[in-house]
Amino acid sequence: MRITKKNSPNKYNGRRGWKPDMIVCHITEGSYNGAVSWLCNPKSQASAHYVVAKDGRVTQLVDLKDGAWCNGTSTKPSSKVYYGKSSLKAVRDRRTNANYYTVSIEHEGFWKENKGKLTEAQKAATIELIKHIRDEVKKIFGVEIPADRAHIVGHYEVSPITKPHCPGENFQFDEIIKAVGGSSVPVTPNAPTNTNDFKVGDTVTVKRSATKYATGQRIANFVKGSKYKIKQLGADRALLSGINSWVKLSDLEGEGGTRNIIKVGSKVKITGNKYATGQKIPGWVKNGTHEVSRIAGEKALLGANGGINSWLNKSDIKVIE
Ligand SMILES: [Zn+2]
């Protein structure tokens, strides 16, 4: 594909030892030419690896070997872009600046226009560009970026507090992922999905026992016990309409009452006496705390990495955090 090259000074030299395995999509909130020139201006202290125009033109500003300054996360818990606030498990687990291990693509557009929906030419260019990036990253780093929703993500998933609308609710993630040969169904543990439990549009009640938002602020009393619709979902949190705040899934209940929400990464206690296979669970296993490493239908695999590595029925475990 044809890519115009420019050199932005706003970048890291190298990636501090990290290899890129995630592609983060953005919206420019400006014109193509404006974005290219601003992201090359030292005053902006911002950049992206690529900018894709509405008509399909592509400019590269930062080499893939280097980290761009596009979706940085902070290691300070008090920061609005603290990695711990991300809805992506990988970002939380890596405990560092997401710019080190991501490739970023800016897309010309304004969120107000159509909430991040790409034009046909722009979508086609992005699909070609992602194929190109995956080839290049393979060549340079020997890393295969998985074509799935856990590795082709939006800025809103990296920094939900500061960038809830980047690139926008209508950005065509699923179409793009399918077109690059992947599955739009999240397949890895850092997948930002809760499809087993809550869905966008569900009406939920904030539990009376809830004390803090996912972002750490105190939940006001009038919010507790009130009903809200889910606007957006992260791995462990939901953005509620009306109050426009992220609440931990463990602090929500569905219309039918409290649900025991079990997902990959959940810490659980065992309440039943038997494994899903029917064998009796020994006491030392029962008394422990386990992490869910996989979910399949009504079963959950506990502690695959160094843990008990056993399947249990979801009805026999209880989430503790
Ligand atoms: Zn962004």
XYZ file of C-alpha atoms and ligand atoms in Angstrom:
322
model
C 0.000 0.000 0.000
C 1.081 3.606 -0.516
C 2.197 5.302 2.656
C 3.555 8.860 2.800
C 6.353 9.193 5.345
C 7.050 12.056 7.734
C 9.175 12.169 10.854
C 7.539 13.302 14.043
C 9.995 14.279 16.793
C 7.333 13.289 19.362
C 8.299 9.715 20.134
C 10.444 7.400 22.218
C 13.600 6.059 20.666
C 12.795 2.379 20.795
C 10.197 0.766 23.036
C 12.007 0.283 26.378
C 12.355 -3.410 25.722
C 8.691 -4.015 24.852
C 7.450 -5.500 21.582
C 4.195 -4.229 20.098
C 1.254 -6.621 20.124
C -1.728 -4.274 20.237
C -3.113 -1.803 17.713
C -4.968 1.179 19.172
C -7.479 3.080 17.017
C -8.181 6.784 17.466
C -10.181 9.641 15.979
C -8.301 12.888 15.218
C -11.002 15.453 16.128
C -9.512 17.452 13.271
C -8.682 17.366 9.575
C -6.126 14.992 8.073
C -3.632 17.719 7.193
C -4.203 19.422 10.518
C -3.576 16.202 12.434
C -0.424 15.329 10.460
C 1.066 18.772 11.028
C 0.049 18.991 14.727
C 1.408 15.529 15.501
C 4.748 16.517 13.921
C 4.878 19.776 15.881
C 7.133 19.503 18.964
C 4.655 21.716 20.838
C 1.937 19.051 20.691
C 4.018 16.430 22.547
C 1.757 13.940 20.751
C 2.050 11.650 17.776
C 0.727 8.462 16.217
C 2.350 5.859 14.035
C -0.192 6.442 11.258
C -2.938 8.847 10.249
C -5.659 7.642 7.855
C -7.616 10.262 5.861
C -11.318 10.007 4.999
C -10.323 9.502 1.367
C -7.961 6.645 2.237
C -4.603 8.436 2.181
C -2.158 7.251 4.842
C 0.808 9.039 6.407
C 3.294 7.400 8.755
C 4.767 9.717 11.394
C 6.654 7.341 13.704
C 8.648 4.211 12.920
C 7.164 0.967 14.279
C 10.451 0.353 16.141
C 9.691 3.444 18.235
C 6.863 4.185 20.646
C 4.474 6.964 19.594
C 2.926 9.384 22.101
C -0.695 8.588 21.517
C -2.220 6.511 24.288
C 0.159 6.798 27.186
C -0.852 5.393 30.547
C 0.531 6.472 33.902
C 1.869 4.364 36.743
C 0.460 6.825 39.308
C -2.847 5.647 40.802
C -3.968 9.269 41.180
C -3.669 9.887 37.425
C -6.751 9.875 35.192
C -4.766 7.753 32.740
C -3.529 5.298 35.403
C -3.101 1.893 33.749
C -5.308 0.385 36.436
C -8.290 2.310 35.061
C -8.084 0.575 31.668
C -10.847 -1.866 30.739
C -8.214 -4.077 29.052
C -6.703 -6.776 31.211
C -3.402 -6.632 29.292
C -3.026 -2.922 30.011
C -3.741 -3.396 33.709
C -1.469 -6.419 34.014
C 1.517 -4.843 32.263
C 1.651 -1.963 34.749
C 3.488 0.381 32.457
C 3.018 2.991 29.755
C 0.810 1.531 26.991
C 2.764 3.510 24.380
C 5.627 1.015 24.757
C 3.683 -1.987 23.459
C 1.100 -0.466 21.100
C 0.889 0.722 17.508
C -1.451 3.671 17.103
C -3.605 4.703 14.171
C -5.363 8.065 14.036
C -8.441 8.369 11.807
C -9.536 11.688 10.366
C -12.912 12.689 11.733
C -14.909 14.328 14.479
C -16.776 12.196 16.992
C -19.766 14.565 16.729
C -20.207 13.825 12.996
C -21.007 10.111 13.198
C -19.404 8.714 16.341
C -16.269 7.385 14.725
C -17.832 5.577 11.760
C -15.169 5.418 9.037
C -15.910 6.248 5.412
C -15.706 3.280 3.020
C -12.362 4.487 1.623
C -11.019 5.047 5.106
C -12.152 1.634 6.311
C -10.567 -0.057 3.278
C -7.299 1.804 3.937
C -7.352 0.877 7.628
C -7.851 -2.797 6.751
C -4.844 -2.694 4.379
C -2.842 -0.750 6.942
C -3.518 -3.244 9.740
C -2.427 -6.095 7.441
C 0.721 -4.112 6.670
C 1.387 -3.409 10.371
C 0.964 -7.079 11.284
C 3.425 -8.064 8.515
C 5.949 -5.438 9.573
C 5.719 -6.229 13.287
C 6.251 -9.891 12.446
C 9.344 -8.985 10.401
C 10.836 -6.525 12.885
C 9.910 -8.117 16.216
C 8.892 -11.680 15.362
C 5.526 -10.966 17.011
C 2.185 -11.970 15.503
C -0.427 -9.452 16.537
C -3.615 -11.493 16.977
C -6.493 -10.233 14.824
C -9.046 -10.044 17.588
C -10.836 -7.544 19.769
C -8.299 -7.925 22.564
C -5.446 -6.745 20.346
C -7.196 -4.365 17.958
C -8.693 -1.927 20.413
C -9.917 1.621 20.896
C -8.310 4.392 22.898
C -11.475 4.353 25.068
C -10.465 0.930 26.335
C -6.938 2.051 27.229
C -8.068 5.301 28.901
C -11.810 5.121 29.653
C -11.798 8.221 31.825
C -10.085 10.703 29.540
C -11.025 9.262 26.128
C -14.465 7.638 26.368
C -15.295 8.583 22.746
C -12.058 7.749 20.946
C -12.501 6.542 18.243
C -16.289 6.409 18.837
C -19.173 4.010 19.318
C -19.700 3.466 15.566
C -16.101 2.588 14.702
C -16.266 -0.621 12.635
C -14.057 -2.877 14.776
C -15.832 -6.124 13.895
C -15.824 -5.544 10.130
C -12.157 -4.566 10.183
C -11.104 -7.545 12.267
C -13.010 -9.965 10.027
C -11.482 -8.372 6.927
C -7.934 -8.857 8.219
C -8.719 -12.529 8.723
C -9.504 -12.573 12.394
C -12.398 -13.302 14.618
C -14.424 -10.469 16.038
C -15.247 -12.695 18.971
C -12.725 -11.989 21.710
C -10.557 -15.023 22.253
C -8.001 -14.011 24.851
C -8.291 -13.229 28.537
C -7.779 -9.508 28.068
C -10.804 -9.337 25.806
C -13.032 -6.430 26.759
C -16.174 -8.461 26.950
C -18.813 -9.392 29.436
C -21.178 -11.008 27.001
C -21.868 -13.862 29.421
C -23.360 -11.421 31.848
C -24.287 -7.812 31.282
C -24.904 -6.319 27.878
C -24.974 -2.763 26.627
C -28.568 -1.595 27.007
C -29.267 -3.719 30.113
C -30.979 -1.973 32.992
C -29.019 -2.463 36.198
C -29.213 -1.341 39.797
C -26.198 -0.036 41.702
C -25.926 -2.184 44.823
C -26.539 -0.513 48.188
C -23.259 -2.018 49.374
C -21.278 -0.209 46.652
C -18.950 2.472 47.968
C -16.730 3.650 45.131
C -16.846 4.004 41.354
C -14.381 1.975 39.296
C -12.412 5.215 39.070
C -12.111 5.524 42.848
C -14.510 8.387 43.632
C -17.204 7.940 46.274
C -20.639 6.886 45.062
C -23.319 9.309 46.276
C -26.216 7.800 48.216
C -28.887 8.723 45.671
C -27.079 6.581 43.093
C -27.261 3.458 45.272
C -30.374 1.450 44.651
C -31.160 3.460 41.500
C -31.599 1.974 38.031
C -29.442 2.889 35.057
C -28.889 1.639 31.536
C -25.475 0.306 30.524
C -23.956 2.519 27.862
C -20.579 0.827 27.450
C -18.785 -2.173 28.922
C -15.208 -2.781 29.987
C -13.654 -5.985 31.278
C -14.659 -5.333 34.870
C -16.821 -2.227 34.709
C -19.798 -0.636 33.032
C -20.405 2.949 31.993
C -23.889 3.912 33.178
C -26.035 6.432 31.349
C -27.541 9.209 33.425
C -24.618 9.408 35.815
C -22.065 8.818 33.020
C -19.736 6.996 35.420
C -17.901 3.686 35.406
C -19.144 1.261 38.043
C -17.544 -2.097 38.840
C -19.617 -5.016 37.588
C -19.399 -6.530 41.064
C -21.303 -3.472 42.329
C -24.198 -3.958 39.909
C -27.164 -6.220 39.881
C -29.436 -7.074 36.982
C -33.176 -6.574 37.043
C -33.695 -10.097 38.275
C -31.566 -9.594 41.386
C -27.940 -10.163 42.225
C -26.014 -12.121 39.682
C -22.871 -13.971 40.472
C -20.761 -12.552 37.684
C -17.966 -14.940 36.871
C -15.441 -14.002 34.261
C -11.836 -14.589 33.320
C -9.708 -12.966 36.011
C -12.406 -13.207 38.716
C -11.138 -14.277 42.143
C -13.483 -16.921 43.453
C -14.202 -19.182 46.406
C -15.608 -22.663 45.946
C -19.051 -23.201 47.455
C -19.784 -26.647 46.011
C -18.301 -30.020 46.930
C -17.564 -31.481 43.514
C -15.587 -30.596 40.430
C -17.513 -30.325 37.152
C -16.166 -33.834 36.423
C -17.918 -35.177 39.514
C -14.862 -35.848 41.722
C -14.895 -34.628 45.281
C -12.971 -31.413 45.962
C -10.367 -31.794 48.733
C -10.575 -29.405 51.675
C -7.333 -27.571 50.952
C -8.666 -26.679 47.500
C -12.057 -25.645 48.875
C -10.547 -23.289 51.404
C -8.377 -21.497 48.881
C -9.015 -18.513 46.649
C -8.745 -19.224 42.938
C -8.581 -17.194 39.755
C -10.809 -18.015 36.789
C -8.651 -18.589 33.723
C -11.293 -19.736 31.221
C -15.056 -19.816 30.827
C -16.986 -22.318 28.726
C -20.749 -22.178 28.936
C -21.762 -22.932 32.506
C -18.279 -24.080 33.524
C -15.224 -22.157 34.674
C -11.597 -23.291 34.710
C -9.819 -22.246 37.881
C -6.144 -21.409 38.170
C -4.591 -22.842 35.010
C -1.226 -21.175 35.591
C 0.233 -22.710 38.672
C -3.171 -23.175 40.260
C -5.509 -26.144 40.565
C -6.304 -26.255 36.824
C -9.752 -27.753 37.311
C -13.188 -27.129 35.843
C -16.053 -26.221 38.138
C -19.701 -25.522 37.487
C -20.334 -21.784 37.760
C -23.089 -22.554 40.250
C -20.456 -23.997 42.602
C -18.258 -20.912 42.816
C -18.737 -17.431 44.184
C -16.937 -14.296 43.102
C -15.145 -12.487 45.888
C -13.557 -9.723 43.809
Zn -7.299 8.715 20.987
